[in-house]
CSV table of C-alpha atoms in Angstrom, one decimal:
chain,number,residue,atom,x,y,z
A,1407,UNK,CA,0.0,-0.2,0.5
A,1408,UNK,CA,1.8,3.3,-1.0
A,1409,UNK,CA,1.6,6.4,0.7
A,1410,UNK,CA,0.5,9.9,-1.2
A,1411,UNK,CA,3.8,12.3,-1.2
A,1412,UNK,CA,3.2,16.0,0.4
A,1413,UNK,CA,5.8,18.4,1.3
A,1414,UNK,CA,6.6,18.6,5.1
A,1415,UNK,CA,5.9,22.3,5.4
A,1416,UNK,CA,4.0,25.5,3.5
A,1417,UNK,CA,4.0,28.9,4.4
A,1418,UNK,CA,2.8,32.1,3.1
A,1419,UNK,CA,1.1,35.9,5.0
A,1420,UNK,CA,-1.9,36.6,5.0
A,1421,UNK,CA,-3.7,37.5,1.9
A,1422,UNK,CA,-1.4,35.7,-0.2
A,1423,UNK,CA,-2.2,31.9,-1.8
A,1424,UNK,CA,-0.1,28.5,-1.1
A,1425,UNK,CA,-1.1,25.3,-3.3
A,1426,UNK,CA,0.0,22.0,-1.5
A,1427,UNK,CA,1.2,19.1,-3.3
A,1428,UNK,CA,0.0,15.5,-3.1
A,1429,UNK,CA,1.5,13.1,-5.5
A,1430,UNK,CA,0.9,9.7,-6.3
A,1431,UNK,CA,1.2,7.0,-9.4
A,1432,UNK,CA,-1.4,5.8,-11.4
A,1433,UNK,CA,-3.3,2.8,-9.2
A,1434,UNK,CA,-4.7,5.8,-6.6
A,1435,UNK,CA,-4.0,9.8,-8.0
A,1436,UNK,CA,-4.0,8.8,-11.6
A,1437,UNK,CA,-6.5,6.3,-11.8
A,1438,UNK,CA,-9.7,7.5,-10.1
A,1439,UNK,CA,-10.8,11.2,-9.4
A,1440,UNK,CA,-11.2,11.0,-5.4
A,1441,UNK,CA,-9.1,12.7,-4.2
A,1442,UNK,CA,-10.1,14.3,-0.8
A,1443,UNK,CA,-8.0,17.1,1.7
A,1444,UNK,CA,-8.9,17.5,5.0
A,1445,UNK,CA,-7.5,20.2,7.8
A,1446,UNK,CA,-6.0,18.7,10.7
A,1447,UNK,CA,-5.8,20.7,14.0
A,1448,UNK,CA,-4.0,19.6,16.6
A,1449,UNK,CA,-6.3,17.8,18.6
A,1450,UNK,CA,-8.9,17.9,16.7
A,1451,UNK,CA,-10.9,16.0,14.8
A,1452,UNK,CA,-9.9,16.2,10.9
A,1453,UNK,CA,-12.4,18.3,8.6
A,1454,UNK,CA,-13.0,17.8,5.2
A,1455,UNK,CA,-12.1,20.5,2.8
A,1456,UNK,CA,-11.8,19.0,-0.6
A,1457,UNK,CA,-13.6,15.9,-2.2
A,1458,UNK,CA,-13.5,14.8,-5.9
A,1459,UNK,CA,-10.2,16.6,-6.6
A,1460,UNK,CA,-12.2,19.7,-6.5
A,1461,UNK,CA,-16.0,20.2,-4.7
A,1462,UNK,CA,-16.5,21.3,-2.1
A,1463,UNK,CA,-18.9,20.4,1.2
A,1464,UNK,CA,-21.2,23.0,2.3
A,1465,UNK,CA,-19.5,25.4,4.6
A,1466,UNK,CA,-16.0,25.3,3.3
A,1467,UNK,CA,-15.0,29.1,2.5
A,1468,UNK,CA,-14.4,28.9,-1.3
A,1469,UNK,CA,-10.8,30.1,-0.6
A,1470,UNK,CA,-9.9,26.6,-0.8
A,1471,UNK,CA,-10.0,24.7,-4.2
A,1472,UNK,CA,-8.2,21.2,-5.3
A,1473,UNK,CA,-7.3,20.7,-9.1
A,1474,UNK,CA,-5.4,18.0,-10.6
A,1475,UNK,CA,-2.7,17.3,-12.9
A,1476,UNK,CA,-1.6,13.0,-13.4
A,1477,UNK,CA,-0.2,11.4,-10.7
A,1478,UNK,CA,-0.3,14.7,-8.1
A,1479,UNK,CA,-2.9,16.2,-7.4
A,1480,UNK,CA,-3.1,19.8,-5.1
A,1481,UNK,CA,-4.7,22.4,-2.7
A,1482,UNK,CA,-4.7,26.1,-3.2
A,1483,UNK,CA,-5.6,28.4,-0.2
A,1484,UNK,CA,-6.0,31.4,-1.6
A,1485,UNK,CA,-7.2,34.7,1.2
A,1486,UNK,CA,-4.3,33.1,4.0
A,1487,UNK,CA,-6.2,33.5,7.4
A,1488,UNK,CA,-4.3,33.0,10.6
A,1489,UNK,CA,-7.6,30.3,11.3
A,1490,UNK,CA,-6.4,28.1,8.1
A,1491,UNK,CA,-3.0,27.5,9.7
A,1492,UNK,CA,-2.7,23.3,9.9
A,1493,UNK,CA,-1.9,20.2,8.7
A,1494,UNK,CA,-3.2,19.4,5.7
A,1495,UNK,CA,-3.1,15.2,5.0
A,1496,UNK,CA,-4.6,14.1,0.7
A,1497,UNK,CA,-6.4,11.1,0.6
A,1498,UNK,CA,-7.0,9.5,-2.4
A,1499,UNK,CA,-8.9,5.8,-3.8
A,1500,UNK,CA,-6.4,2.7,-5.0
A,1501,UNK,CA,-8.7,0.7,-5.8
A,1502,UNK,CA,-10.2,-2.5,-4.3
A,1503,UNK,CA,-7.2,-4.4,-2.3
A,1504,UNK,CA,-5.8,-1.0,-1.3
A,1505,UNK,CA,-8.1,0.9,0.1
A,1506,UNK,CA,-7.2,3.9,1.2
A,1507,UNK,CA,-3.9,5.7,1.2
A,1508,UNK,CA,-2.7,8.8,3.1
A,1509,UNK,CA,0.2,11.3,2.3
A,1510,UNK,CA,2.1,11.9,4.8
A,1511,UNK,CA,0.8,15.6,5.7
A,1512,UNK,CA,1.7,19.5,5.6
A,1513,UNK,CA,2.1,22.0,7.7
A,1514,UNK,CA,0.8,25.1,6.6
A,1515,UNK,CA,2.4,28.2,9.3
A,1516,UNK,CA,0.1,31.5,8.5
A,1517,UNK,CA,3.3,33.8,8.8
B,632,UNK,CA,-26.8,17.3,13.9
B,633,UNK,CA,-24.0,13.9,13.3
B,634,UNK,CA,-21.8,12.8,15.9
B,635,UNK,CA,-18.9,10.7,16.4
B,636,UNK,CA,-18.3,10.1,19.5
B,637,UNK,CA,-16.1,7.7,20.9
B,638,UNK,CA,-14.4,6.0,23.8
B,639,UNK,CA,-11.4,7.2,26.0
B,640,UNK,CA,-8.4,6.6,26.7
B,641,UNK,CA,-6.0,3.8,26.8
B,642,UNK,CA,-2.8,2.7,28.6
B,643,UNK,CA,-2.2,-1.2,27.6
B,644,UNK,CA,1.1,-3.1,28.4
B,645,UNK,CA,2.8,-4.9,25.0
B,646,UNK,CA,1.3,-8.1,24.4
B,647,UNK,CA,-2.8,-6.8,25.1
B,648,UNK,CA,-5.7,-5.9,23.2
B,649,UNK,CA,-7.6,-2.7,23.3
B,650,UNK,CA,-10.7,-2.1,21.7
B,651,UNK,CA,-12.4,1.6,21.4
B,652,UNK,CA,-15.7,2.3,20.8
B,653,UNK,CA,-17.1,4.6,18.1
B,654,UNK,CA,-21.6,5.8,18.8
B,655,UNK,CA,-23.3,7.4,16.0
B,656,UNK,CA,-26.1,10.0,16.1
B,657,UNK,CA,-27.2,12.5,13.8
B,658,UNK,CA,-28.1,9.5,11.3
B,659,UNK,CA,-29.4,5.7,10.1
B,660,UNK,CA,-26.6,4.6,11.6
B,661,UNK,CA,-26.6,1.7,8.3
B,662,UNK,CA,-26.2,3.8,5.6
B,663,UNK,CA,-23.2,4.6,6.0
B,664,UNK,CA,-18.8,2.4,6.2
B,665,UNK,CA,-17.5,3.3,9.2
B,666,UNK,CA,-13.5,3.5,8.8
B,667,UNK,CA,-10.7,3.7,11.3
B,668,UNK,CA,-7.9,5.6,10.7
B,669,UNK,CA,-4.7,6.0,13.2
B,670,UNK,CA,-2.2,8.4,13.1
B,671,UNK,CA,0.8,7.9,15.7
B,672,UNK,CA,3.4,10.9,17.1
B,673,UNK,CA,4.7,12.6,14.4
B,674,UNK,CA,3.8,9.8,11.7
B,675,UNK,CA,0.8,10.2,8.7
B,676,UNK,CA,-2.9,9.5,8.9
B,677,UNK,CA,-3.0,5.9,7.8
B,678,UNK,CA,-5.4,3.8,7.4
B,679,UNK,CA,-6.8,0.5,9.4
B,680,UNK,CA,-9.8,-0.2,7.6
B,681,UNK,CA,-13.3,-1.0,7.3
B,682,UNK,CA,-16.7,-2.1,8.1
B,683,UNK,CA,-19.9,-2.0,6.0
B,684,UNK,CA,-22.1,-1.4,9.1
B,685,UNK,CA,-25.5,-2.2,6.7
B,686,UNK,CA,-24.0,-5.8,5.9
B,687,UNK,CA,-21.0,-6.3,8.5
B,688,UNK,CA,-18.9,-7.2,5.6
B,689,UNK,CA,-14.8,-5.6,7.0
B,690,UNK,CA,-12.0,-5.6,4.9
B,691,UNK,CA,-8.7,-4.7,6.8
B,692,UNK,CA,-5.0,-3.0,5.7
B,693,UNK,CA,-2.6,-5.4,5.1
B,694,UNK,CA,-0.2,-3.8,7.5
B,695,UNK,CA,-2.8,-5.0,10.1
B,696,UNK,CA,-5.0,-7.5,8.8
B,697,UNK,CA,-4.8,-10.8,11.6
B,698,UNK,CA,-4.7,-8.1,14.6
B,699,UNK,CA,-7.7,-5.6,13.7
B,700,UNK,CA,-11.0,-6.8,14.1
B,701,UNK,CA,-14.2,-4.2,13.1
B,702,UNK,CA,-17.4,-5.1,14.4
B,703,UNK,CA,-20.7,-3.1,14.5
B,704,UNK,CA,-24.0,-3.2,17.6
B,705,UNK,CA,-26.4,-2.0,14.7
B,706,UNK,CA,-28.9,-1.2,17.9
B,707,UNK,CA,-26.8,0.3,19.8
B,708,UNK,CA,-25.2,2.5,16.3
B,709,UNK,CA,-21.6,1.7,17.1
B,710,UNK,CA,-19.0,0.3,15.8
B,711,UNK,CA,-15.6,-0.8,17.7
B,712,UNK,CA,-12.2,-2.1,16.5
B,713,UNK,CA,-10.7,-3.8,18.8
B,714,UNK,CA,-6.5,-4.3,17.9
B,715,UNK,CA,-4.9,-7.1,19.8
B,716,UNK,CA,-0.9,-8.2,20.5
B,717,UNK,CA,-0.1,-4.8,20.9
B,718,UNK,CA,3.4,-2.4,20.6
B,719,UNK,CA,5.0,0.0,21.1
B,720,UNK,CA,4.7,1.5,17.6
B,721,UNK,CA,0.3,0.8,17.9
B,722,UNK,CA,0.1,4.3,20.3
B,723,UNK,CA,-1.4,6.4,18.6
B,724,UNK,CA,-4.7,8.2,18.5
B,725,UNK,CA,-7.0,6.2,16.7
B,726,UNK,CA,-9.9,7.7,15.0
B,727,UNK,CA,-13.5,6.2,13.7
B,728,UNK,CA,-14.4,8.6,10.0
B,729,UNK,CA,-17.6,7.6,8.7
B,730,UNK,CA,-17.2,7.5,4.1
B,731,UNK,CA,-20.0,9.7,2.1
B,732,UNK,CA,-20.1,8.6,-1.5
B,733,UNK,CA,-17.8,8.9,-3.1
B,734,UNK,CA,-14.8,7.7,-0.8
B,735,UNK,CA,-14.7,10.8,1.4
B,736,UNK,CA,-14.3,11.2,4.5
B,737,UNK,CA,-17.4,13.5,5.9
B,738,UNK,CA,-17.2,13.0,9.8
B,739,UNK,CA,-14.4,12.1,12.1
B,740,UNK,CA,-14.8,11.0,15.8
B,741,UNK,CA,-12.9,13.2,17.8
B,742,UNK,CA,-9.7,10.6,18.6
B,743,UNK,CA,-9.2,8.0,21.1
B,744,UNK,CA,-5.1,7.9,22.6
B,745,UNK,CA,-4.0,4.7,22.6
B,746,UNK,CA,-1.0,4.5,24.3
B,747,UNK,CA,1.1,1.0,24.7
B,748,UNK,CA,3.9,0.8,27.6
B,749,UNK,CA,5.3,-1.7,29.6
């Protein structure tokens, strides 16, 4: 079960945009449009931010957007705010045998 | 509103077993699969396994096959994850999470810290 690759950290100043990548393989990210992103504040439950690569659940600000190209998915946070500082994890569906894979998480710092 | 409420923190000795519960409310329990995901200190989220709450089918990560059992009690709207032969590397926060279609984890429990220490 291969894991997804994320940069360990990312940062930006308030109001700026930052993009976090999530690289998988042709068996998961590249094969299915089932990539999701989760925001995780320490000590709290993760929160779904993006599903099906680009879709936002109700209640998630439109500052959060997702995309995919080949085996790499990306999460972009525009107009950074202090409360966006958190860990962000990507996840992908990997077919029937390798059911779910996660990225290593990216710590987003708002400077 | 939808809630997943997990049981409290556990401290176990190596070789022991632990059983974590996840009580669901605010939705029809049998309509959504439940997964278990863990995060060891400083590590990534790691998928443990899932249960089709409607028909009781389960599937586990190869890493935990043979050591993990996920069950559910529909009368109590509660799912359980039991991990046996615990070792120090199993020290982690364990989360239950609901899967909505397609393949998204839309609700999460608050997490249960399991500490394995002699």
